[in-house]
MMTF fields as JSON, N, C-alpha, C and O atoms, coordinates in Angstrom:
{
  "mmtfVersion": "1.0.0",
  "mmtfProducer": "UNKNOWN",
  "numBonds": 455,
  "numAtoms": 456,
  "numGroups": 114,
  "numChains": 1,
  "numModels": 1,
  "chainsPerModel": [1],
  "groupsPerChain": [114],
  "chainIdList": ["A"],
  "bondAtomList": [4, 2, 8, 6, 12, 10, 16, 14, 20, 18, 24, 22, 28, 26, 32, 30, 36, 34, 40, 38, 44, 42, 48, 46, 52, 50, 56, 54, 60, 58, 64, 62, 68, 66, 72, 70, 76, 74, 80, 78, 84, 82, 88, 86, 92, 90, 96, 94, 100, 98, 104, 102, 108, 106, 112, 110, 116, 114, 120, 118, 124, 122, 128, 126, 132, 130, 136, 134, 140, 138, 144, 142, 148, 146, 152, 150, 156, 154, 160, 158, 164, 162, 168, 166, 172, 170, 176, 174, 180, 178, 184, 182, 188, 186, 192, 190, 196, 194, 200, 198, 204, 202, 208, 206, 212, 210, 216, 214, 220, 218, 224, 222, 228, 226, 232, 230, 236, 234, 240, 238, 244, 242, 248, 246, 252, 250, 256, 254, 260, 258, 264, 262, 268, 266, 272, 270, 276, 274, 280, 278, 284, 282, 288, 286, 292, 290, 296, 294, 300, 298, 304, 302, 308, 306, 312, 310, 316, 314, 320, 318, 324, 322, 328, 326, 332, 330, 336, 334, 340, 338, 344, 342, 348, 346, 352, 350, 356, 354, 360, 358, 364, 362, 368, 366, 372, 370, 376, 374, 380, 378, 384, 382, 388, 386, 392, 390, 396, 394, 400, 398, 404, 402, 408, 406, 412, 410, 416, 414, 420, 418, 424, 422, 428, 426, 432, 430, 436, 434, 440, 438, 444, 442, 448, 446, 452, 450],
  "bondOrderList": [1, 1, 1, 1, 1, 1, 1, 1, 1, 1, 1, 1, 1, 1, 1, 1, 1, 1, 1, 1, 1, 1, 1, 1, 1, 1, 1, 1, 1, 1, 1, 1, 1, 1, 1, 1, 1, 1, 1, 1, 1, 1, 1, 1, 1, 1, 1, 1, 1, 1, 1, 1, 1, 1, 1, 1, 1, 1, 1, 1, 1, 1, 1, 1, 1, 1, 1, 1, 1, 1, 1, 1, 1, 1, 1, 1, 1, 1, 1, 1, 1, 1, 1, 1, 1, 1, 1, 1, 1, 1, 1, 1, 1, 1, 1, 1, 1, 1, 1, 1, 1, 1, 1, 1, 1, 1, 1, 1, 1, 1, 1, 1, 1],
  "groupList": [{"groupName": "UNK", "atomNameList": ["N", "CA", "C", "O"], "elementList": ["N", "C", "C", "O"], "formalChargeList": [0, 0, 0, 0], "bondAtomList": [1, 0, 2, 1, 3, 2], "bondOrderList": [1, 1, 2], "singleLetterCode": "X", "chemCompType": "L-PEPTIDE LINKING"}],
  "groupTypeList": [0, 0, 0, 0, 0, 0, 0, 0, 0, 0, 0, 0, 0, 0, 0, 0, 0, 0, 0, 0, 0, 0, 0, 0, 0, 0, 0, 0, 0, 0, 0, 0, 0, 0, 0, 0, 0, 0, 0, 0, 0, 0, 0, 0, 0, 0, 0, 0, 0, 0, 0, 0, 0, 0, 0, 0, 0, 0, 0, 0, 0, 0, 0, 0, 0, 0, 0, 0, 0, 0, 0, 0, 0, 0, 0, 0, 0, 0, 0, 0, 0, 0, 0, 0, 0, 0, 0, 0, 0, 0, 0, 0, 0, 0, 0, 0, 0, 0, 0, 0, 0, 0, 0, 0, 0, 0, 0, 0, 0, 0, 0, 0, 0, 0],
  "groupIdList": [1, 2, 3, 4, 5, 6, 7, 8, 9, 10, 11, 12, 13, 14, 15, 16, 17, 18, 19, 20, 21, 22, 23, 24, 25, 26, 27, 28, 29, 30, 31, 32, 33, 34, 35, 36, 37, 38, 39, 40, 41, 42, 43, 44, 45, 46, 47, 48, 49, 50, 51, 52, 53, 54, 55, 56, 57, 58, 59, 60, 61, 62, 63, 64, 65, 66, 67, 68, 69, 70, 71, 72, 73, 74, 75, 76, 77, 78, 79, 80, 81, 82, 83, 84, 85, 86, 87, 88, 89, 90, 91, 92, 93, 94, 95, 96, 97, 98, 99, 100, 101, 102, 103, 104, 105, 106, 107, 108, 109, 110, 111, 112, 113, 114],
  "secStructList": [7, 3, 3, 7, 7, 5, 6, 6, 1, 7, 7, 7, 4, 4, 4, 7, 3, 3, 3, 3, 7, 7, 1, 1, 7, 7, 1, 1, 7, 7, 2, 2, 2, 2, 6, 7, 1, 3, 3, 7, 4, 4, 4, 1, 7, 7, 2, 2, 2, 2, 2, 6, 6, 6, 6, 7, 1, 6, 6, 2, 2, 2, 2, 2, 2, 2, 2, 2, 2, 2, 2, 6, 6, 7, 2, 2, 2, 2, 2, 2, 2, 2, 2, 2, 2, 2, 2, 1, 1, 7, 3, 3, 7, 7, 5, 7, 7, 1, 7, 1, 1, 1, 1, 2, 2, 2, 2, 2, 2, 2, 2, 2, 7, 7],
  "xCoordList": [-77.379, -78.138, -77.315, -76.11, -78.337, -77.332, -78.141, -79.319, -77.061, -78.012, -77.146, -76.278, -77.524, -77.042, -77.102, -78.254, -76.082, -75.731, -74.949, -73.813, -75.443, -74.65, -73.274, -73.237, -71.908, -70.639, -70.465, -69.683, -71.229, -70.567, -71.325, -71.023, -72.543, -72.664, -72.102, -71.764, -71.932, -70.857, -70.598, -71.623, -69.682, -69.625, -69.736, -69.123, -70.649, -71.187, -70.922, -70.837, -70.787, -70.852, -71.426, -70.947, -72.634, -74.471, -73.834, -74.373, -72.722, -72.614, -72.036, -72.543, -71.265, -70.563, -69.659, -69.104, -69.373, -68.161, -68.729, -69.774, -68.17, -68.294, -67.914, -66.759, -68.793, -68.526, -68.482, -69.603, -67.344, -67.774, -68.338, -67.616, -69.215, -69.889, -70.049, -70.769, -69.541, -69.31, -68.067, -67.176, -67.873, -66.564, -66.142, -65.347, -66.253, -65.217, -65.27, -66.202, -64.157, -63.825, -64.912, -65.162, -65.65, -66.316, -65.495, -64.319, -66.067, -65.495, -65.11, -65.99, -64.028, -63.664, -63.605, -63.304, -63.93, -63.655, -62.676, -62.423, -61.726, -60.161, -60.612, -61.621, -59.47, -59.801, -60.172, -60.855, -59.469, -59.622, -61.017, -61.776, -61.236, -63.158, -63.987, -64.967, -63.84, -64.823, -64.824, -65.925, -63.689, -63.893, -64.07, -64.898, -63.469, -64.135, -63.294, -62.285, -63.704, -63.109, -62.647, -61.675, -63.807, -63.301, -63.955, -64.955, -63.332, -63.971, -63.749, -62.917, -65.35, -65.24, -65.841, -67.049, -65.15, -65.466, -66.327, -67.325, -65.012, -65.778, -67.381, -67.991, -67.946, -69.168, -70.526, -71.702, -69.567, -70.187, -71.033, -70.754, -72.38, -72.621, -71.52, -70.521, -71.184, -70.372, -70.267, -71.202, -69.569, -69.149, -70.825, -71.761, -70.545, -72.194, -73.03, -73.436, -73.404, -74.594, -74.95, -76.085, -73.656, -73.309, -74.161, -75.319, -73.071, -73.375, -74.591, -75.184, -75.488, -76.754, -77.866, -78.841, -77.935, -78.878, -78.529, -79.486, -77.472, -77.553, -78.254, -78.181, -78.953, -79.294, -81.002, -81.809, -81.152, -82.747, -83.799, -83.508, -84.739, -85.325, -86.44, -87.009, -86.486, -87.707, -86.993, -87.534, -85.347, -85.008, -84.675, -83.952, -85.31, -85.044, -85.273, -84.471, -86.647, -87.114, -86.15, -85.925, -85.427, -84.7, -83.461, -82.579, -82.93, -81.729, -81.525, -80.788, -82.523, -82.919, -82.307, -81.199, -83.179, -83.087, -81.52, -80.905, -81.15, -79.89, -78.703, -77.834, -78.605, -77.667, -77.499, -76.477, -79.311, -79.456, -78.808, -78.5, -78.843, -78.081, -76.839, -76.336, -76.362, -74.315, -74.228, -73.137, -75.088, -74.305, -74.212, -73.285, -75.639, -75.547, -74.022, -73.838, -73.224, -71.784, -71.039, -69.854, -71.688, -70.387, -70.68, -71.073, -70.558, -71.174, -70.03, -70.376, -68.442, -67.558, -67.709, -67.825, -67.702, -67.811, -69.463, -69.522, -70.113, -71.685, -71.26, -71.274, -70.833, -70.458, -69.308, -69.207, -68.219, -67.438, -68.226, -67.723, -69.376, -70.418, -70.946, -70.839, -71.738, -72.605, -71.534, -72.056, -70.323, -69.481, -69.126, -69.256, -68.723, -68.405, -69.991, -69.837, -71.043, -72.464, -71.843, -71.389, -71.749, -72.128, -70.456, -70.293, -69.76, -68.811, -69.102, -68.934, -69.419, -69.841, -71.269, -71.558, -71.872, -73.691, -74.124, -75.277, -72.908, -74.066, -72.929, -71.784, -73.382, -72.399, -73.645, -74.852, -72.426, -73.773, -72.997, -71.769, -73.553, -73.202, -72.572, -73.405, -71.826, -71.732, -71.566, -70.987, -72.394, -72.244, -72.238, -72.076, -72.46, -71.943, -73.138, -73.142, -74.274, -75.721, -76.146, -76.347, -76.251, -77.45, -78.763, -79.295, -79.25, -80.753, -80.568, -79.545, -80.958, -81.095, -82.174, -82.152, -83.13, -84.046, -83.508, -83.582, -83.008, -82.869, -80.989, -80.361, -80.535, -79.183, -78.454, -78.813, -77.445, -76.907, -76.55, -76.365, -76.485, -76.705, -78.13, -78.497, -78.557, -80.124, -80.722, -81.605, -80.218, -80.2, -78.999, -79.327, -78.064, -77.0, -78.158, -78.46, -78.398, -78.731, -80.063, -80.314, -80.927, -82.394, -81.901, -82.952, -80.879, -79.87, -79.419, -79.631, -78.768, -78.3, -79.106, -78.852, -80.501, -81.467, -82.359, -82.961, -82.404, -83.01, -82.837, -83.647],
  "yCoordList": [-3.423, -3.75, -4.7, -4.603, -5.832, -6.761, -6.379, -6.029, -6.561, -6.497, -7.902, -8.608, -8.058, -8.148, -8.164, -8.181, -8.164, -7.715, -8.173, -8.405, -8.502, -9.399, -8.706, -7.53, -9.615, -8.919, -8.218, -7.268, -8.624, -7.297, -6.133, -5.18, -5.96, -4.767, -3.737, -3.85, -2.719, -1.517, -1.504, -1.814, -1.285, -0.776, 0.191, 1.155, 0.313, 1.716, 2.114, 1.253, 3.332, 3.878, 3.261, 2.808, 2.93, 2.427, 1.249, 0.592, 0.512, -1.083, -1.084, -1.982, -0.438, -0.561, -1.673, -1.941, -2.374, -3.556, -4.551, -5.085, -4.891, -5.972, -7.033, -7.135, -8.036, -9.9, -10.72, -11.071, -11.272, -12.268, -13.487, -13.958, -14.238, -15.354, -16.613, -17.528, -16.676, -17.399, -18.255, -17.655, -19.574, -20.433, -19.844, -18.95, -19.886, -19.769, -18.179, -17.513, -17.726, -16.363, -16.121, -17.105, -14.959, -14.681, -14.682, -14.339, -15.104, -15.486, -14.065, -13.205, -13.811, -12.373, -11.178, -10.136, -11.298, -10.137, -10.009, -11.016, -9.093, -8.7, -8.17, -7.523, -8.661, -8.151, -6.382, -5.775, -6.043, -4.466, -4.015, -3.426, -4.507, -4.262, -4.542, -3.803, -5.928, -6.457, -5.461, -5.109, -4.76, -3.948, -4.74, -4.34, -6.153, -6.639, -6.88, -7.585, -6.35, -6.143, -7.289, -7.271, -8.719, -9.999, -10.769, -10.372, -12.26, -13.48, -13.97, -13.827, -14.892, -15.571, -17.133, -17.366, -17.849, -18.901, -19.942, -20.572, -19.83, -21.108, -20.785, -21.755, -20.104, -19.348, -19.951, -20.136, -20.196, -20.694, -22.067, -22.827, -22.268, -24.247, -24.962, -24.242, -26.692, -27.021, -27.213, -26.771, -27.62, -27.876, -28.793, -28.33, -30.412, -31.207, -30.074, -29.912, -29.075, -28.757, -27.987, -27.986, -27.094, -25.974, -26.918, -26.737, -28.11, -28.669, -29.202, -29.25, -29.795, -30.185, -29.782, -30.532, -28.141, -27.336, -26.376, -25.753, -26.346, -25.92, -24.474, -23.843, -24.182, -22.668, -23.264, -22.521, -24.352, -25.014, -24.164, -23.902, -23.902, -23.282, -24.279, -24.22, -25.109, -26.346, -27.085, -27.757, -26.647, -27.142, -26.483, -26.944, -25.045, -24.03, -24.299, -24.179, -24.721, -25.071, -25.948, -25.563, -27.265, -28.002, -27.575, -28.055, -26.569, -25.562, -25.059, -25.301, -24.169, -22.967, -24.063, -23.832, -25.357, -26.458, -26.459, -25.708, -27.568, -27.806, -27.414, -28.003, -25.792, -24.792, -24.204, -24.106, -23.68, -23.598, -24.79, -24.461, -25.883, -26.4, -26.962, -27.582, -26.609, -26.093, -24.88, -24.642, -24.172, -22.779, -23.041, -22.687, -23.939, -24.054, -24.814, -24.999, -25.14, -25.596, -24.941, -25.274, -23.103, -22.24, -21.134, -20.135, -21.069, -20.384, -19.144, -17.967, -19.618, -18.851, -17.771, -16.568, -18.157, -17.669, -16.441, -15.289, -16.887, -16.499, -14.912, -13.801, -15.521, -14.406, -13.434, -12.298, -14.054, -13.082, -11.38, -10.256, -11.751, -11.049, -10.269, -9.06, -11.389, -10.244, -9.089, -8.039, -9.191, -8.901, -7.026, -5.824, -7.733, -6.995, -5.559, -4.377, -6.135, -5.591, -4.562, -3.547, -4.767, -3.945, -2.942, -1.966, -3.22, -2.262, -1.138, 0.077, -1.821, -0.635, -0.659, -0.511, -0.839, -0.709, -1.157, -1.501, -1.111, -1.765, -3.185, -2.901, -4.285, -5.325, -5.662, -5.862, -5.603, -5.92, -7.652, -7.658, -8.76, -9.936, -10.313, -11.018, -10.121, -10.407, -12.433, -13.445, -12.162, -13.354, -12.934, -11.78, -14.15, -13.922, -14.406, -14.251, -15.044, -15.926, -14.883, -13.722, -15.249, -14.375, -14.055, -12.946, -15.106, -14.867, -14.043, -14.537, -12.595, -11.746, -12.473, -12.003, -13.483, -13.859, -15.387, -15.581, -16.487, -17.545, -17.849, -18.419, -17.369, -17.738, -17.736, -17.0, -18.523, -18.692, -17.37, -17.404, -16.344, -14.539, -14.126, -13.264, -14.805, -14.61, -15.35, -14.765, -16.829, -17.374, -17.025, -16.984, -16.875, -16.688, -14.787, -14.777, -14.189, -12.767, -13.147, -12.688, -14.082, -14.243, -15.281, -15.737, -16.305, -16.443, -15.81, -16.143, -14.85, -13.659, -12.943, -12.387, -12.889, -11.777, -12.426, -11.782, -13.928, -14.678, -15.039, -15.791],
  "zCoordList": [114.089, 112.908, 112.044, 111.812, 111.515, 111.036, 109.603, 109.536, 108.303, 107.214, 106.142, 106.655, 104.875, 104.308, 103.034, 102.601, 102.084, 100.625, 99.951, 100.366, 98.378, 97.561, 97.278, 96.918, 97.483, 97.187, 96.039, 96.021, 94.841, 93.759, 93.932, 93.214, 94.987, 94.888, 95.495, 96.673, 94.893, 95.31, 96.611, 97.218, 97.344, 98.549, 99.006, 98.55, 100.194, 100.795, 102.167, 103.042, 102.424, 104.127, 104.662, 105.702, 104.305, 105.339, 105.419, 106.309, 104.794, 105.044, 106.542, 107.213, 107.107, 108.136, 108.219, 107.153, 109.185, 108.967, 108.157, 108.529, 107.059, 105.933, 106.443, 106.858, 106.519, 106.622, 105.579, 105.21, 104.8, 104.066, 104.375, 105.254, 104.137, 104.732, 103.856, 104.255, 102.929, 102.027, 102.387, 102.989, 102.106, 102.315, 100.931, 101.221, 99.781, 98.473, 98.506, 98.955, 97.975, 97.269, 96.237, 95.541, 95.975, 94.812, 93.855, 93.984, 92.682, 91.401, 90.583, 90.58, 89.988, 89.482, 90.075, 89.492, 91.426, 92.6, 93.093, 93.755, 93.165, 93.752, 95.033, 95.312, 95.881, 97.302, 97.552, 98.377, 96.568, 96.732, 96.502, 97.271, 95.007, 95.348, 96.145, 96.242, 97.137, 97.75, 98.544, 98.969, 98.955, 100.729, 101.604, 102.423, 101.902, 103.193, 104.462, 104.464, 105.36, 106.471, 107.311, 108.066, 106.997, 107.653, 106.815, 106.218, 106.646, 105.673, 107.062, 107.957, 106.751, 107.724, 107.173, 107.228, 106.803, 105.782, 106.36, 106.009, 108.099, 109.128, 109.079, 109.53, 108.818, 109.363, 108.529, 108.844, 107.051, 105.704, 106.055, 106.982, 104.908, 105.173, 105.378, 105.382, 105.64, 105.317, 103.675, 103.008, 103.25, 101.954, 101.294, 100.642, 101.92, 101.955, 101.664, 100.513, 102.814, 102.903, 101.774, 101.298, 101.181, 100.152, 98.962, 98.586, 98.448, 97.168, 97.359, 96.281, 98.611, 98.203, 98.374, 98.433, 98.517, 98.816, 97.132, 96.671, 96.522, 95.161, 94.763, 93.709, 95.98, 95.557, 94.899, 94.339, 95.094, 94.696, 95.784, 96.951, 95.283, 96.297, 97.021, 98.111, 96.049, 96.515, 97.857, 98.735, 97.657, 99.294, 100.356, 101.24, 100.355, 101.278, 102.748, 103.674, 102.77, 103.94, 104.727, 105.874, 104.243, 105.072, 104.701, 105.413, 103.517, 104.2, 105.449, 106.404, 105.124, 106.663, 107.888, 108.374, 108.373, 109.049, 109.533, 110.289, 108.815, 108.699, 108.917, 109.56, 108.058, 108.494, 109.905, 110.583, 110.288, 111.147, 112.797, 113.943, 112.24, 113.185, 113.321, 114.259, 112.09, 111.877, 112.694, 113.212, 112.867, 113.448, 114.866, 115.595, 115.329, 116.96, 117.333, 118.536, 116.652, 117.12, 116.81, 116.817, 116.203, 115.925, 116.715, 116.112, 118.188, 118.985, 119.01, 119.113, 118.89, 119.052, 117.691, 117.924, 116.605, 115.515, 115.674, 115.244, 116.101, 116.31, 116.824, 116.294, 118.313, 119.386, 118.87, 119.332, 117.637, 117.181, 116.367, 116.401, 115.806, 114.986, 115.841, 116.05, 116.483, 117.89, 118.492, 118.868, 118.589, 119.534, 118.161, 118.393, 117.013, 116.158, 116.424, 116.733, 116.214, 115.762, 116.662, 116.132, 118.461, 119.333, 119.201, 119.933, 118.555, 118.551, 116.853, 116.748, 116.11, 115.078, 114.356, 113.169, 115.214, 115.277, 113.807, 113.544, 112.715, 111.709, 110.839, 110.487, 110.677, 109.815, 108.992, 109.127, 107.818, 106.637, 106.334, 106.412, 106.074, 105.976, 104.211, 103.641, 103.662, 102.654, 101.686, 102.081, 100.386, 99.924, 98.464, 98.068, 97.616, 96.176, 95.43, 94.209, 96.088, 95.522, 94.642, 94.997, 93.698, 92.715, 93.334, 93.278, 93.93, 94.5, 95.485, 95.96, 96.543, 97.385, 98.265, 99.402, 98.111, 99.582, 99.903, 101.117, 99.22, 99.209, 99.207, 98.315, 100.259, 100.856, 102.125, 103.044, 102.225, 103.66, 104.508, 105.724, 103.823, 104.631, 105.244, 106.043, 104.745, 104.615, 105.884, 106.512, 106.373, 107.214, 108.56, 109.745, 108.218, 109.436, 109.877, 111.07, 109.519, 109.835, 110.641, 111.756, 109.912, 111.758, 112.219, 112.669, 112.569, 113.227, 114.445, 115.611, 113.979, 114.762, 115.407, 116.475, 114.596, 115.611, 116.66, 117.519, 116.509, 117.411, 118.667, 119.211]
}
């Protein structure tokens, strides 16, 4: 089970292995709160894609796109996740977006289930 959840929210049992998926560190979060078991930055948009998708939602659609085909050249990174899932049945994907439906966790996770 892949899930995912914004980093300041609390950390829980049900999360199982924590992914950060974000390239930057969340802002005012100490490693000790996050709980996260792996950052995986490579995993993140590139930088481009980060600053010109802005979290706009009017450009979601050719987010989704785009990202979506940054990941098809991160197959190693991909298969590191899949690989993680089947050893502790649940990774929750972590990020720092204010918005919960409109972010790059949101996309790497039907990604993953596809």
């Amino acid at each position: 089970m892949i899930r995912t959840k914004r980093i300041y929210d609390r950390p829980d049992k049900g999360d199982g292995f924590r992914i950060l998926v974000d390239r930057l560190w969340p802002r005012g979060l100490s490693k000790d709160k996050a709980k996260v078991d792996l950052w995986l930055k490579d995993i993140a948009p590139s930088n481009e894609l980060r600053r010109w998708f802005s979290h706009d939602i009017n450009k979601w659609t050719e987010f989704q796109k785009r990202y979506e085909q940054e990941l098809e050249s991160k197959e190693e990174l991909i298969n590191k996740i899949r690989k993680i899932e089947k050893e502790n049945k649940t990774v929750t994907l972590l990020y720092s977006a204010k918005d919960t439906s409109y972010n790059n966790a949101v996309v790497l996770r039907d990604y993953l289930k596809s």
